Amino acid sequence: MAANQKHALVTGASRGIGRGIALKLAESGVNVAVHYYQNESAAKETLEGIRKRGADGFVVQADVCRPQEIMRMVHAVKERFGKLDIFVSNARPEASEFFQPPMAITLEQWDTAFDSQAKAFLVGVREVSALMPGAGRIIAITYAQGSRTGSLLPWVGMGSAKAALECLVRYLAVTLARRGITVNAISPG
């Protein structure tokens, strides 16, 4: 691959916002590692869309709630791309895994929300930053409306996890700034 070729890893890229981000990156010529958890066929459709836009990539499966699987995923990116310029942390579990009001959410559901967001982002950034030669871009997808007002009660697990994620973004931004790596959170629509 060309030395000036850009490479990205987008978690949760098999569908939804993640797919949209992966396809938009491909339109700019960025090669994309398409992460998925369970829906391999949807991930392959995303990869097909990337190739139709003139870029390339590969699909990689991982459960982002498990740090070892995140490490394995990033190792696959290193093996395939050699470096990474863009990391988009977008994956989250299906709503049924965490969507309960405060007095009904189980600790397992609570942990799933936090493991998939703040913990996954911390582990992911630690791993991918080693592949970023400088001027890297790290983006966390959040959902501010759900975590700031408290009005959507069954969102308590994910809202709290996203709030922790947003806080972590600030710490990591300061930590990685001296290397020319930016860290930001984006709250779509």
PDB file of C-alpha atoms in Angstrom:
ATOM      1  CA  MET A   1       0.000   0.000   0.000  1.00  0.00           C
ATOM      2  CA  ALA A   2       1.155   3.530  -0.720  1.00  0.00           C
ATOM      3  CA  ALA A   3       3.009   5.265   2.104  1.00  0.00           C
ATOM      4  CA  ASN A   4       0.568   8.187   2.005  1.00  0.00           C
ATOM      5  CA  GLN A   5      -2.509   5.911   2.086  1.00  0.00           C
ATOM      6  CA  LYS A   6      -4.779   6.564   5.061  1.00  0.00           C
ATOM      7  CA  HIS A   7      -6.178   3.725   7.156  1.00  0.00           C
ATOM      8  CA  ALA A   8      -9.099   3.648   9.582  1.00  0.00           C
ATOM      9  CA  LEU A   9     -10.717   1.283  12.038  1.00  0.00           C
ATOM     10  CA  VAL A  10     -14.425   1.858  12.605  1.00  0.00           C
ATOM     11  CA  THR A  11     -16.083  -0.231  15.292  1.00  0.00           C
ATOM     12  CA  GLY A  12     -19.715  -1.063  14.741  1.00  0.00           C
ATOM     13  CA  ALA A  13     -19.223  -0.451  11.021  1.00  0.00           C
ATOM     14  CA  SER A  14     -21.492  -3.217   9.777  1.00  0.00           C
ATOM     15  CA  ARG A  15     -24.583  -0.994   9.831  1.00  0.00           C
ATOM     16  CA  GLY A  16     -26.096   2.293  10.948  1.00  0.00           C
ATOM     17  CA  ILE A  17     -23.901   5.263  11.787  1.00  0.00           C
ATOM     18  CA  GLY A  18     -20.743   3.142  11.688  1.00  0.00           C
ATOM     19  CA  ARG A  19     -21.491   1.999   8.154  1.00  0.00           C
ATOM     20  CA  GLY A  20     -22.159   5.585   7.094  1.00  0.00           C
ATOM     21  CA  ILE A  21     -18.836   6.713   8.562  1.00  0.00           C
ATOM     22  CA  ALA A  22     -16.933   3.853   6.904  1.00  0.00           C
ATOM     23  CA  LEU A  23     -18.459   4.601   3.502  1.00  0.00           C
ATOM     24  CA  LYS A  24     -17.758   8.333   3.816  1.00  0.00           C
ATOM     25  CA  LEU A  25     -14.131   7.617   4.702  1.00  0.00           C
ATOM     26  CA  ALA A  26     -13.897   5.341   1.655  1.00  0.00           C
ATOM     27  CA  GLU A  27     -15.158   8.174  -0.554  1.00  0.00           C
ATOM     28  CA  SER A  28     -12.074  10.086   0.586  1.00  0.00           C
ATOM     29  CA  GLY A  29      -9.826   7.157  -0.351  1.00  0.00           C
ATOM     30  CA  VAL A  30      -9.337   5.840   3.191  1.00  0.00           C
ATOM     31  CA  ASN A  31      -8.961   2.077   3.580  1.00  0.00           C
ATOM     32  CA  VAL A  32     -11.231   0.842   6.371  1.00  0.00           C
ATOM     33  CA  ALA A  33     -11.155  -2.058   8.803  1.00  0.00           C
ATOM     34  CA  VAL A  34     -14.860  -2.868   9.223  1.00  0.00           C
ATOM     35  CA  HIS A  35     -15.527  -4.131  12.727  1.00  0.00           C
ATOM     36  CA  TYR A  36     -18.594  -6.187  13.545  1.00  0.00           C
ATOM     37  CA  TYR A  37     -19.719  -8.266  16.497  1.00  0.00           C
ATOM     38  CA  GLN A  38     -22.362 -10.697  15.182  1.00  0.00           C
ATOM     39  CA  ASN A  39     -23.547  -9.639  11.723  1.00  0.00           C
ATOM     40  CA  GLU A  40     -20.767 -10.743   9.373  1.00  0.00           C
ATOM     41  CA  SER A  41     -22.947 -10.486   6.255  1.00  0.00           C
ATOM     42  CA  ALA A  42     -23.740  -6.830   7.007  1.00  0.00           C
ATOM     43  CA  ALA A  43     -20.017  -6.170   7.565  1.00  0.00           C
ATOM     44  CA  LYS A  44     -19.233  -7.742   4.196  1.00  0.00           C
ATOM     45  CA  GLU A  45     -21.874  -5.494   2.591  1.00  0.00           C
ATOM     46  CA  THR A  46     -20.132  -2.478   4.119  1.00  0.00           C
ATOM     47  CA  LEU A  47     -16.790  -3.704   2.776  1.00  0.00           C
ATOM     48  CA  GLU A  48     -18.360  -4.135  -0.667  1.00  0.00           C
ATOM     49  CA  GLY A  49     -19.553  -0.528  -0.474  1.00  0.00           C
ATOM     50  CA  ILE A  50     -16.053   0.600   0.491  1.00  0.00           C
ATOM     51  CA  ARG A  51     -14.582  -1.167  -2.529  1.00  0.00           C
ATOM     52  CA  LYS A  52     -17.220   0.329  -4.837  1.00  0.00           C
ATOM     53  CA  ARG A  53     -15.994   3.738  -3.675  1.00  0.00           C
ATOM     54  CA  GLY A  54     -12.419   2.949  -4.716  1.00  0.00           C
ATOM     55  CA  ALA A  55     -10.924   2.143  -1.318  1.00  0.00           C
ATOM     56  CA  ASP A  56     -10.182  -1.210   0.302  1.00  0.00           C
ATOM     57  CA  GLY A  57     -10.260  -2.831   3.694  1.00  0.00           C
ATOM     58  CA  PHE A  58     -11.242  -5.969   5.523  1.00  0.00           C
ATOM     59  CA  VAL A  59     -13.769  -7.176   8.083  1.00  0.00           C
ATOM     60  CA  VAL A  60     -12.791  -7.998  11.637  1.00  0.00           C
ATOM     61  CA  GLN A  61     -14.945  -9.570  14.336  1.00  0.00           C
ATOM     62  CA  ALA A  62     -14.644  -8.724  18.027  1.00  0.00           C
ATOM     63  CA  ASP A  63     -16.743  -8.309  21.147  1.00  0.00           C
ATOM     64  CA  VAL A  64     -15.746  -4.830  22.335  1.00  0.00           C
ATOM     65  CA  CYS A  65     -16.909  -5.717  25.852  1.00  0.00           C
ATOM     66  CA  ARG A  66     -13.846  -7.982  26.095  1.00  0.00           C
ATOM     67  CA  PRO A  67     -10.438  -6.247  26.238  1.00  0.00           C
ATOM     68  CA  GLN A  68      -8.587  -9.278  24.826  1.00  0.00           C
ATOM     69  CA  GLU A  69     -10.799  -9.214  21.735  1.00  0.00           C
ATOM     70  CA  ILE A  70     -10.114  -5.505  21.247  1.00  0.00           C
ATOM     71  CA  MET A  71      -6.399  -6.256  21.412  1.00  0.00           C
ATOM     72  CA  ARG A  72      -6.827  -9.069  18.879  1.00  0.00           C
ATOM     73  CA  MET A  73      -8.794  -6.751  16.582  1.00  0.00           C
ATOM     74  CA  VAL A  74      -6.104  -4.061  16.695  1.00  0.00           C
ATOM     75  CA  HIS A  75      -3.427  -6.690  16.080  1.00  0.00           C
ATOM     76  CA  ALA A  76      -5.333  -7.697  12.917  1.00  0.00           C
ATOM     77  CA  VAL A  77      -5.339  -4.049  11.849  1.00  0.00           C
ATOM     78  CA  LYS A  78      -1.586  -3.840  12.435  1.00  0.00           C
ATOM     79  CA  GLU A  79      -0.997  -7.022  10.433  1.00  0.00           C
ATOM     80  CA  ARG A  80      -3.124  -5.807   7.527  1.00  0.00           C
ATOM     81  CA  PHE A  81      -2.471  -2.045   7.444  1.00  0.00           C
ATOM     82  CA  GLY A  82       0.796  -1.617   9.359  1.00  0.00           C
ATOM     83  CA  LYS A  83      -0.385   1.716  10.722  1.00  0.00           C
ATOM     84  CA  LEU A  84      -3.588   3.517  11.579  1.00  0.00           C
ATOM     85  CA  ASP A  85      -4.587   7.127  10.974  1.00  0.00           C
ATOM     86  CA  ILE A  86      -8.210   7.153  12.157  1.00  0.00           C
ATOM     87  CA  PHE A  87     -10.017   5.276  14.915  1.00  0.00           C
ATOM     88  CA  VAL A  88     -13.782   5.652  15.286  1.00  0.00           C
ATOM     89  CA  SER A  89     -15.243   4.029  18.376  1.00  0.00           C
ATOM     90  CA  ASN A  90     -18.890   3.551  17.498  1.00  0.00           C
ATOM     91  CA  ALA A  91     -19.911   0.049  18.610  1.00  0.00           C
ATOM     92  CA  ARG A  92     -22.496  -0.549  21.286  1.00  0.00           C
ATOM     93  CA  PRO A  93     -24.527  -3.587  22.273  1.00  0.00           C
ATOM     94  CA  GLU A  94     -28.119  -4.106  21.204  1.00  0.00           C
ATOM     95  CA  ALA A  95     -30.555  -2.177  23.386  1.00  0.00           C
ATOM     96  CA  SER A  96     -31.885  -5.381  24.940  1.00  0.00           C
ATOM     97  CA  GLU A  97     -28.484  -5.814  26.604  1.00  0.00           C
ATOM     98  CA  PHE A  98     -28.780  -2.641  28.720  1.00  0.00           C
ATOM     99  CA  PHE A  99     -32.092  -0.809  28.174  1.00  0.00           C
ATOM    100  CA  GLN A 100     -33.721  -0.788  31.641  1.00  0.00           C
ATOM    101  CA  PRO A 101     -34.753   1.994  34.017  1.00  0.00           C
ATOM    102  CA  PRO A 102     -32.561   2.778  37.057  1.00  0.00           C
ATOM    103  CA  MET A 103     -34.375   0.590  39.548  1.00  0.00           C
ATOM    104  CA  ALA A 104     -34.638  -2.410  37.204  1.00  0.00           C
ATOM    105  CA  ILE A 105     -31.269  -2.526  35.447  1.00  0.00           C
ATOM    106  CA  THR A 106     -29.172  -5.508  36.489  1.00  0.00           C
ATOM    107  CA  LEU A 107     -25.505  -5.135  37.331  1.00  0.00           C
ATOM    108  CA  GLU A 108     -24.728  -7.326  34.327  1.00  0.00           C
ATOM    109  CA  GLN A 109     -26.604  -4.892  32.053  1.00  0.00           C
ATOM    110  CA  TRP A 110     -24.850  -1.964  33.737  1.00  0.00           C
ATOM    111  CA  ASP A 111     -21.446  -3.603  33.197  1.00  0.00           C
ATOM    112  CA  THR A 112     -22.282  -4.340  29.555  1.00  0.00           C
ATOM    113  CA  ALA A 113     -22.979  -0.659  28.946  1.00  0.00           C
ATOM    114  CA  PHE A 114     -19.772   0.486  30.646  1.00  0.00           C
ATOM    115  CA  ASP A 115     -17.605  -2.280  29.189  1.00  0.00           C
ATOM    116  CA  SER A 116     -18.769  -1.429  25.665  1.00  0.00           C
ATOM    117  CA  GLN A 117     -18.124   2.292  26.033  1.00  0.00           C
ATOM    118  CA  ALA A 118     -15.600   3.707  28.528  1.00  0.00           C
ATOM    119  CA  LYS A 119     -13.594   0.520  29.019  1.00  0.00           C
ATOM    120  CA  ALA A 120     -13.633  -0.404  25.321  1.00  0.00           C
ATOM    121  CA  PHE A 121     -12.556   3.129  24.386  1.00  0.00           C
ATOM    122  CA  LEU A 122      -9.703   3.161  26.908  1.00  0.00           C
ATOM    123  CA  VAL A 123      -8.394  -0.218  25.745  1.00  0.00           C
ATOM    124  CA  GLY A 124      -8.940   0.670  22.083  1.00  0.00           C
ATOM    125  CA  VAL A 125      -7.112   3.993  22.305  1.00  0.00           C
ATOM    126  CA  ARG A 126      -4.190   2.459  24.176  1.00  0.00           C
ATOM    127  CA  GLU A 127      -3.861  -0.154  21.442  1.00  0.00           C
ATOM    128  CA  VAL A 128      -4.451   1.982  18.330  1.00  0.00           C
ATOM    129  CA  SER A 129      -2.329   4.930  19.445  1.00  0.00           C
ATOM    130  CA  ALA A 130       0.715   2.677  19.142  1.00  0.00           C
ATOM    131  CA  LEU A 131      -0.139   2.341  15.420  1.00  0.00           C
ATOM    132  CA  MET A 132      -0.468   6.095  14.863  1.00  0.00           C
ATOM    133  CA  PRO A 133       2.746   7.684  13.644  1.00  0.00           C
ATOM    134  CA  GLY A 134       1.393  11.153  14.452  1.00  0.00           C
ATOM    135  CA  ALA A 135      -1.428  13.418  13.365  1.00  0.00           C
ATOM    136  CA  GLY A 136      -3.883  10.621  14.124  1.00  0.00           C
ATOM    137  CA  ARG A 137      -7.593  11.133  14.643  1.00  0.00           C
ATOM    138  CA  ILE A 138      -9.563   9.345  17.364  1.00  0.00           C
ATOM    139  CA  ILE A 139     -13.314   9.825  17.528  1.00  0.00           C
ATOM    140  CA  ALA A 140     -15.812   8.496  20.044  1.00  0.00           C
ATOM    141  CA  ILE A 141     -19.456   8.403  19.023  1.00  0.00           C
ATOM    142  CA  THR A 142     -21.649   9.444  21.910  1.00  0.00           C
ATOM    143  CA  TYR A 143     -25.254  10.436  22.448  1.00  0.00           C
ATOM    144  CA  ALA A 144     -25.460  13.608  24.512  1.00  0.00           C
ATOM    145  CA  GLN A 145     -29.240  13.882  24.621  1.00  0.00           C
ATOM    146  CA  GLY A 146     -29.556  10.547  26.372  1.00  0.00           C
ATOM    147  CA  SER A 147     -26.949  11.224  29.038  1.00  0.00           C
ATOM    148  CA  ARG A 148     -27.534  14.842  29.987  1.00  0.00           C
ATOM    149  CA  THR A 149     -31.201  15.170  30.817  1.00  0.00           C
ATOM    150  CA  GLY A 150     -32.038  11.838  32.450  1.00  0.00           C
ATOM    151  CA  SER A 151     -35.462  11.892  30.850  1.00  0.00           C
ATOM    152  CA  LEU A 152     -35.134   8.584  28.972  1.00  0.00           C
ATOM    153  CA  LEU A 153     -35.013   6.399  32.071  1.00  0.00           C
ATOM    154  CA  PRO A 154     -34.202   3.045  30.383  1.00  0.00           C
ATOM    155  CA  TRP A 155     -31.095   4.712  28.921  1.00  0.00           C
ATOM    156  CA  VAL A 156     -29.530   5.028  32.393  1.00  0.00           C
ATOM    157  CA  GLY A 157     -26.863   2.375  31.787  1.00  0.00           C
ATOM    158  CA  MET A 158     -25.808   3.615  28.365  1.00  0.00           C
ATOM    159  CA  GLY A 159     -26.298   7.282  29.281  1.00  0.00           C
ATOM    160  CA  SER A 160     -23.998   6.881  32.266  1.00  0.00           C
ATOM    161  CA  ALA A 161     -21.508   4.925  30.181  1.00  0.00           C
ATOM    162  CA  LYS A 162     -21.529   7.613  27.468  1.00  0.00           C
ATOM    163  CA  ALA A 163     -20.991  10.307  30.114  1.00  0.00           C
ATOM    164  CA  ALA A 164     -17.931   8.395  31.342  1.00  0.00           C
ATOM    165  CA  LEU A 165     -16.788   8.020  27.717  1.00  0.00           C
ATOM    166  CA  GLU A 166     -17.061  11.783  27.164  1.00  0.00           C
ATOM    167  CA  CYS A 167     -14.986  12.436  30.282  1.00  0.00           C
ATOM    168  CA  LEU A 168     -12.372   9.927  29.128  1.00  0.00           C
ATOM    169  CA  VAL A 169     -12.196  11.690  25.744  1.00  0.00           C
ATOM    170  CA  ARG A 170     -11.021  14.864  27.490  1.00  0.00           C
ATOM    171  CA  TYR A 171      -8.283  13.064  29.429  1.00  0.00           C
ATOM    172  CA  LEU A 172      -7.065  11.200  26.364  1.00  0.00           C
ATOM    173  CA  ALA A 173      -7.109  14.381  24.267  1.00  0.00           C
ATOM    174  CA  VAL A 174      -4.691  16.035  26.692  1.00  0.00           C
ATOM    175  CA  THR A 175      -2.570  12.888  26.948  1.00  0.00           C
ATOM    176  CA  LEU A 176      -2.161  12.377  23.190  1.00  0.00           C
ATOM    177  CA  ALA A 177      -2.020  16.021  22.045  1.00  0.00           C
ATOM    178  CA  ARG A 178       1.772  16.193  22.235  1.00  0.00           C
ATOM    179  CA  ARG A 179       1.933  13.381  19.668  1.00  0.00           C
ATOM    180  CA  GLY A 180      -0.315  15.255  17.246  1.00  0.00           C
ATOM    181  CA  ILE A 181      -3.222  12.877  17.851  1.00  0.00           C
ATOM    182  CA  THR A 182      -6.604  14.491  18.380  1.00  0.00           C
ATOM    183  CA  VAL A 183      -9.335  12.862  20.452  1.00  0.00           C
ATOM    184  CA  ASN A 184     -12.919  14.083  20.118  1.00  0.00           C
ATOM    185  CA  ALA A 185     -16.459  12.955  20.838  1.00  0.00           C
ATOM    186  CA  ILE A 186     -19.254  13.391  18.301  1.00  0.00           C
ATOM    187  CA  SER A 187     -22.921  13.264  19.188  1.00  0.00           C
ATOM    188  CA  PRO A 188     -24.905  12.578  16.003  1.00  0.00           C
ATOM    189  CA  GLY A 189     -28.239  14.213  15.297  1.00  0.00           C
TER     190      GLY A 189
END
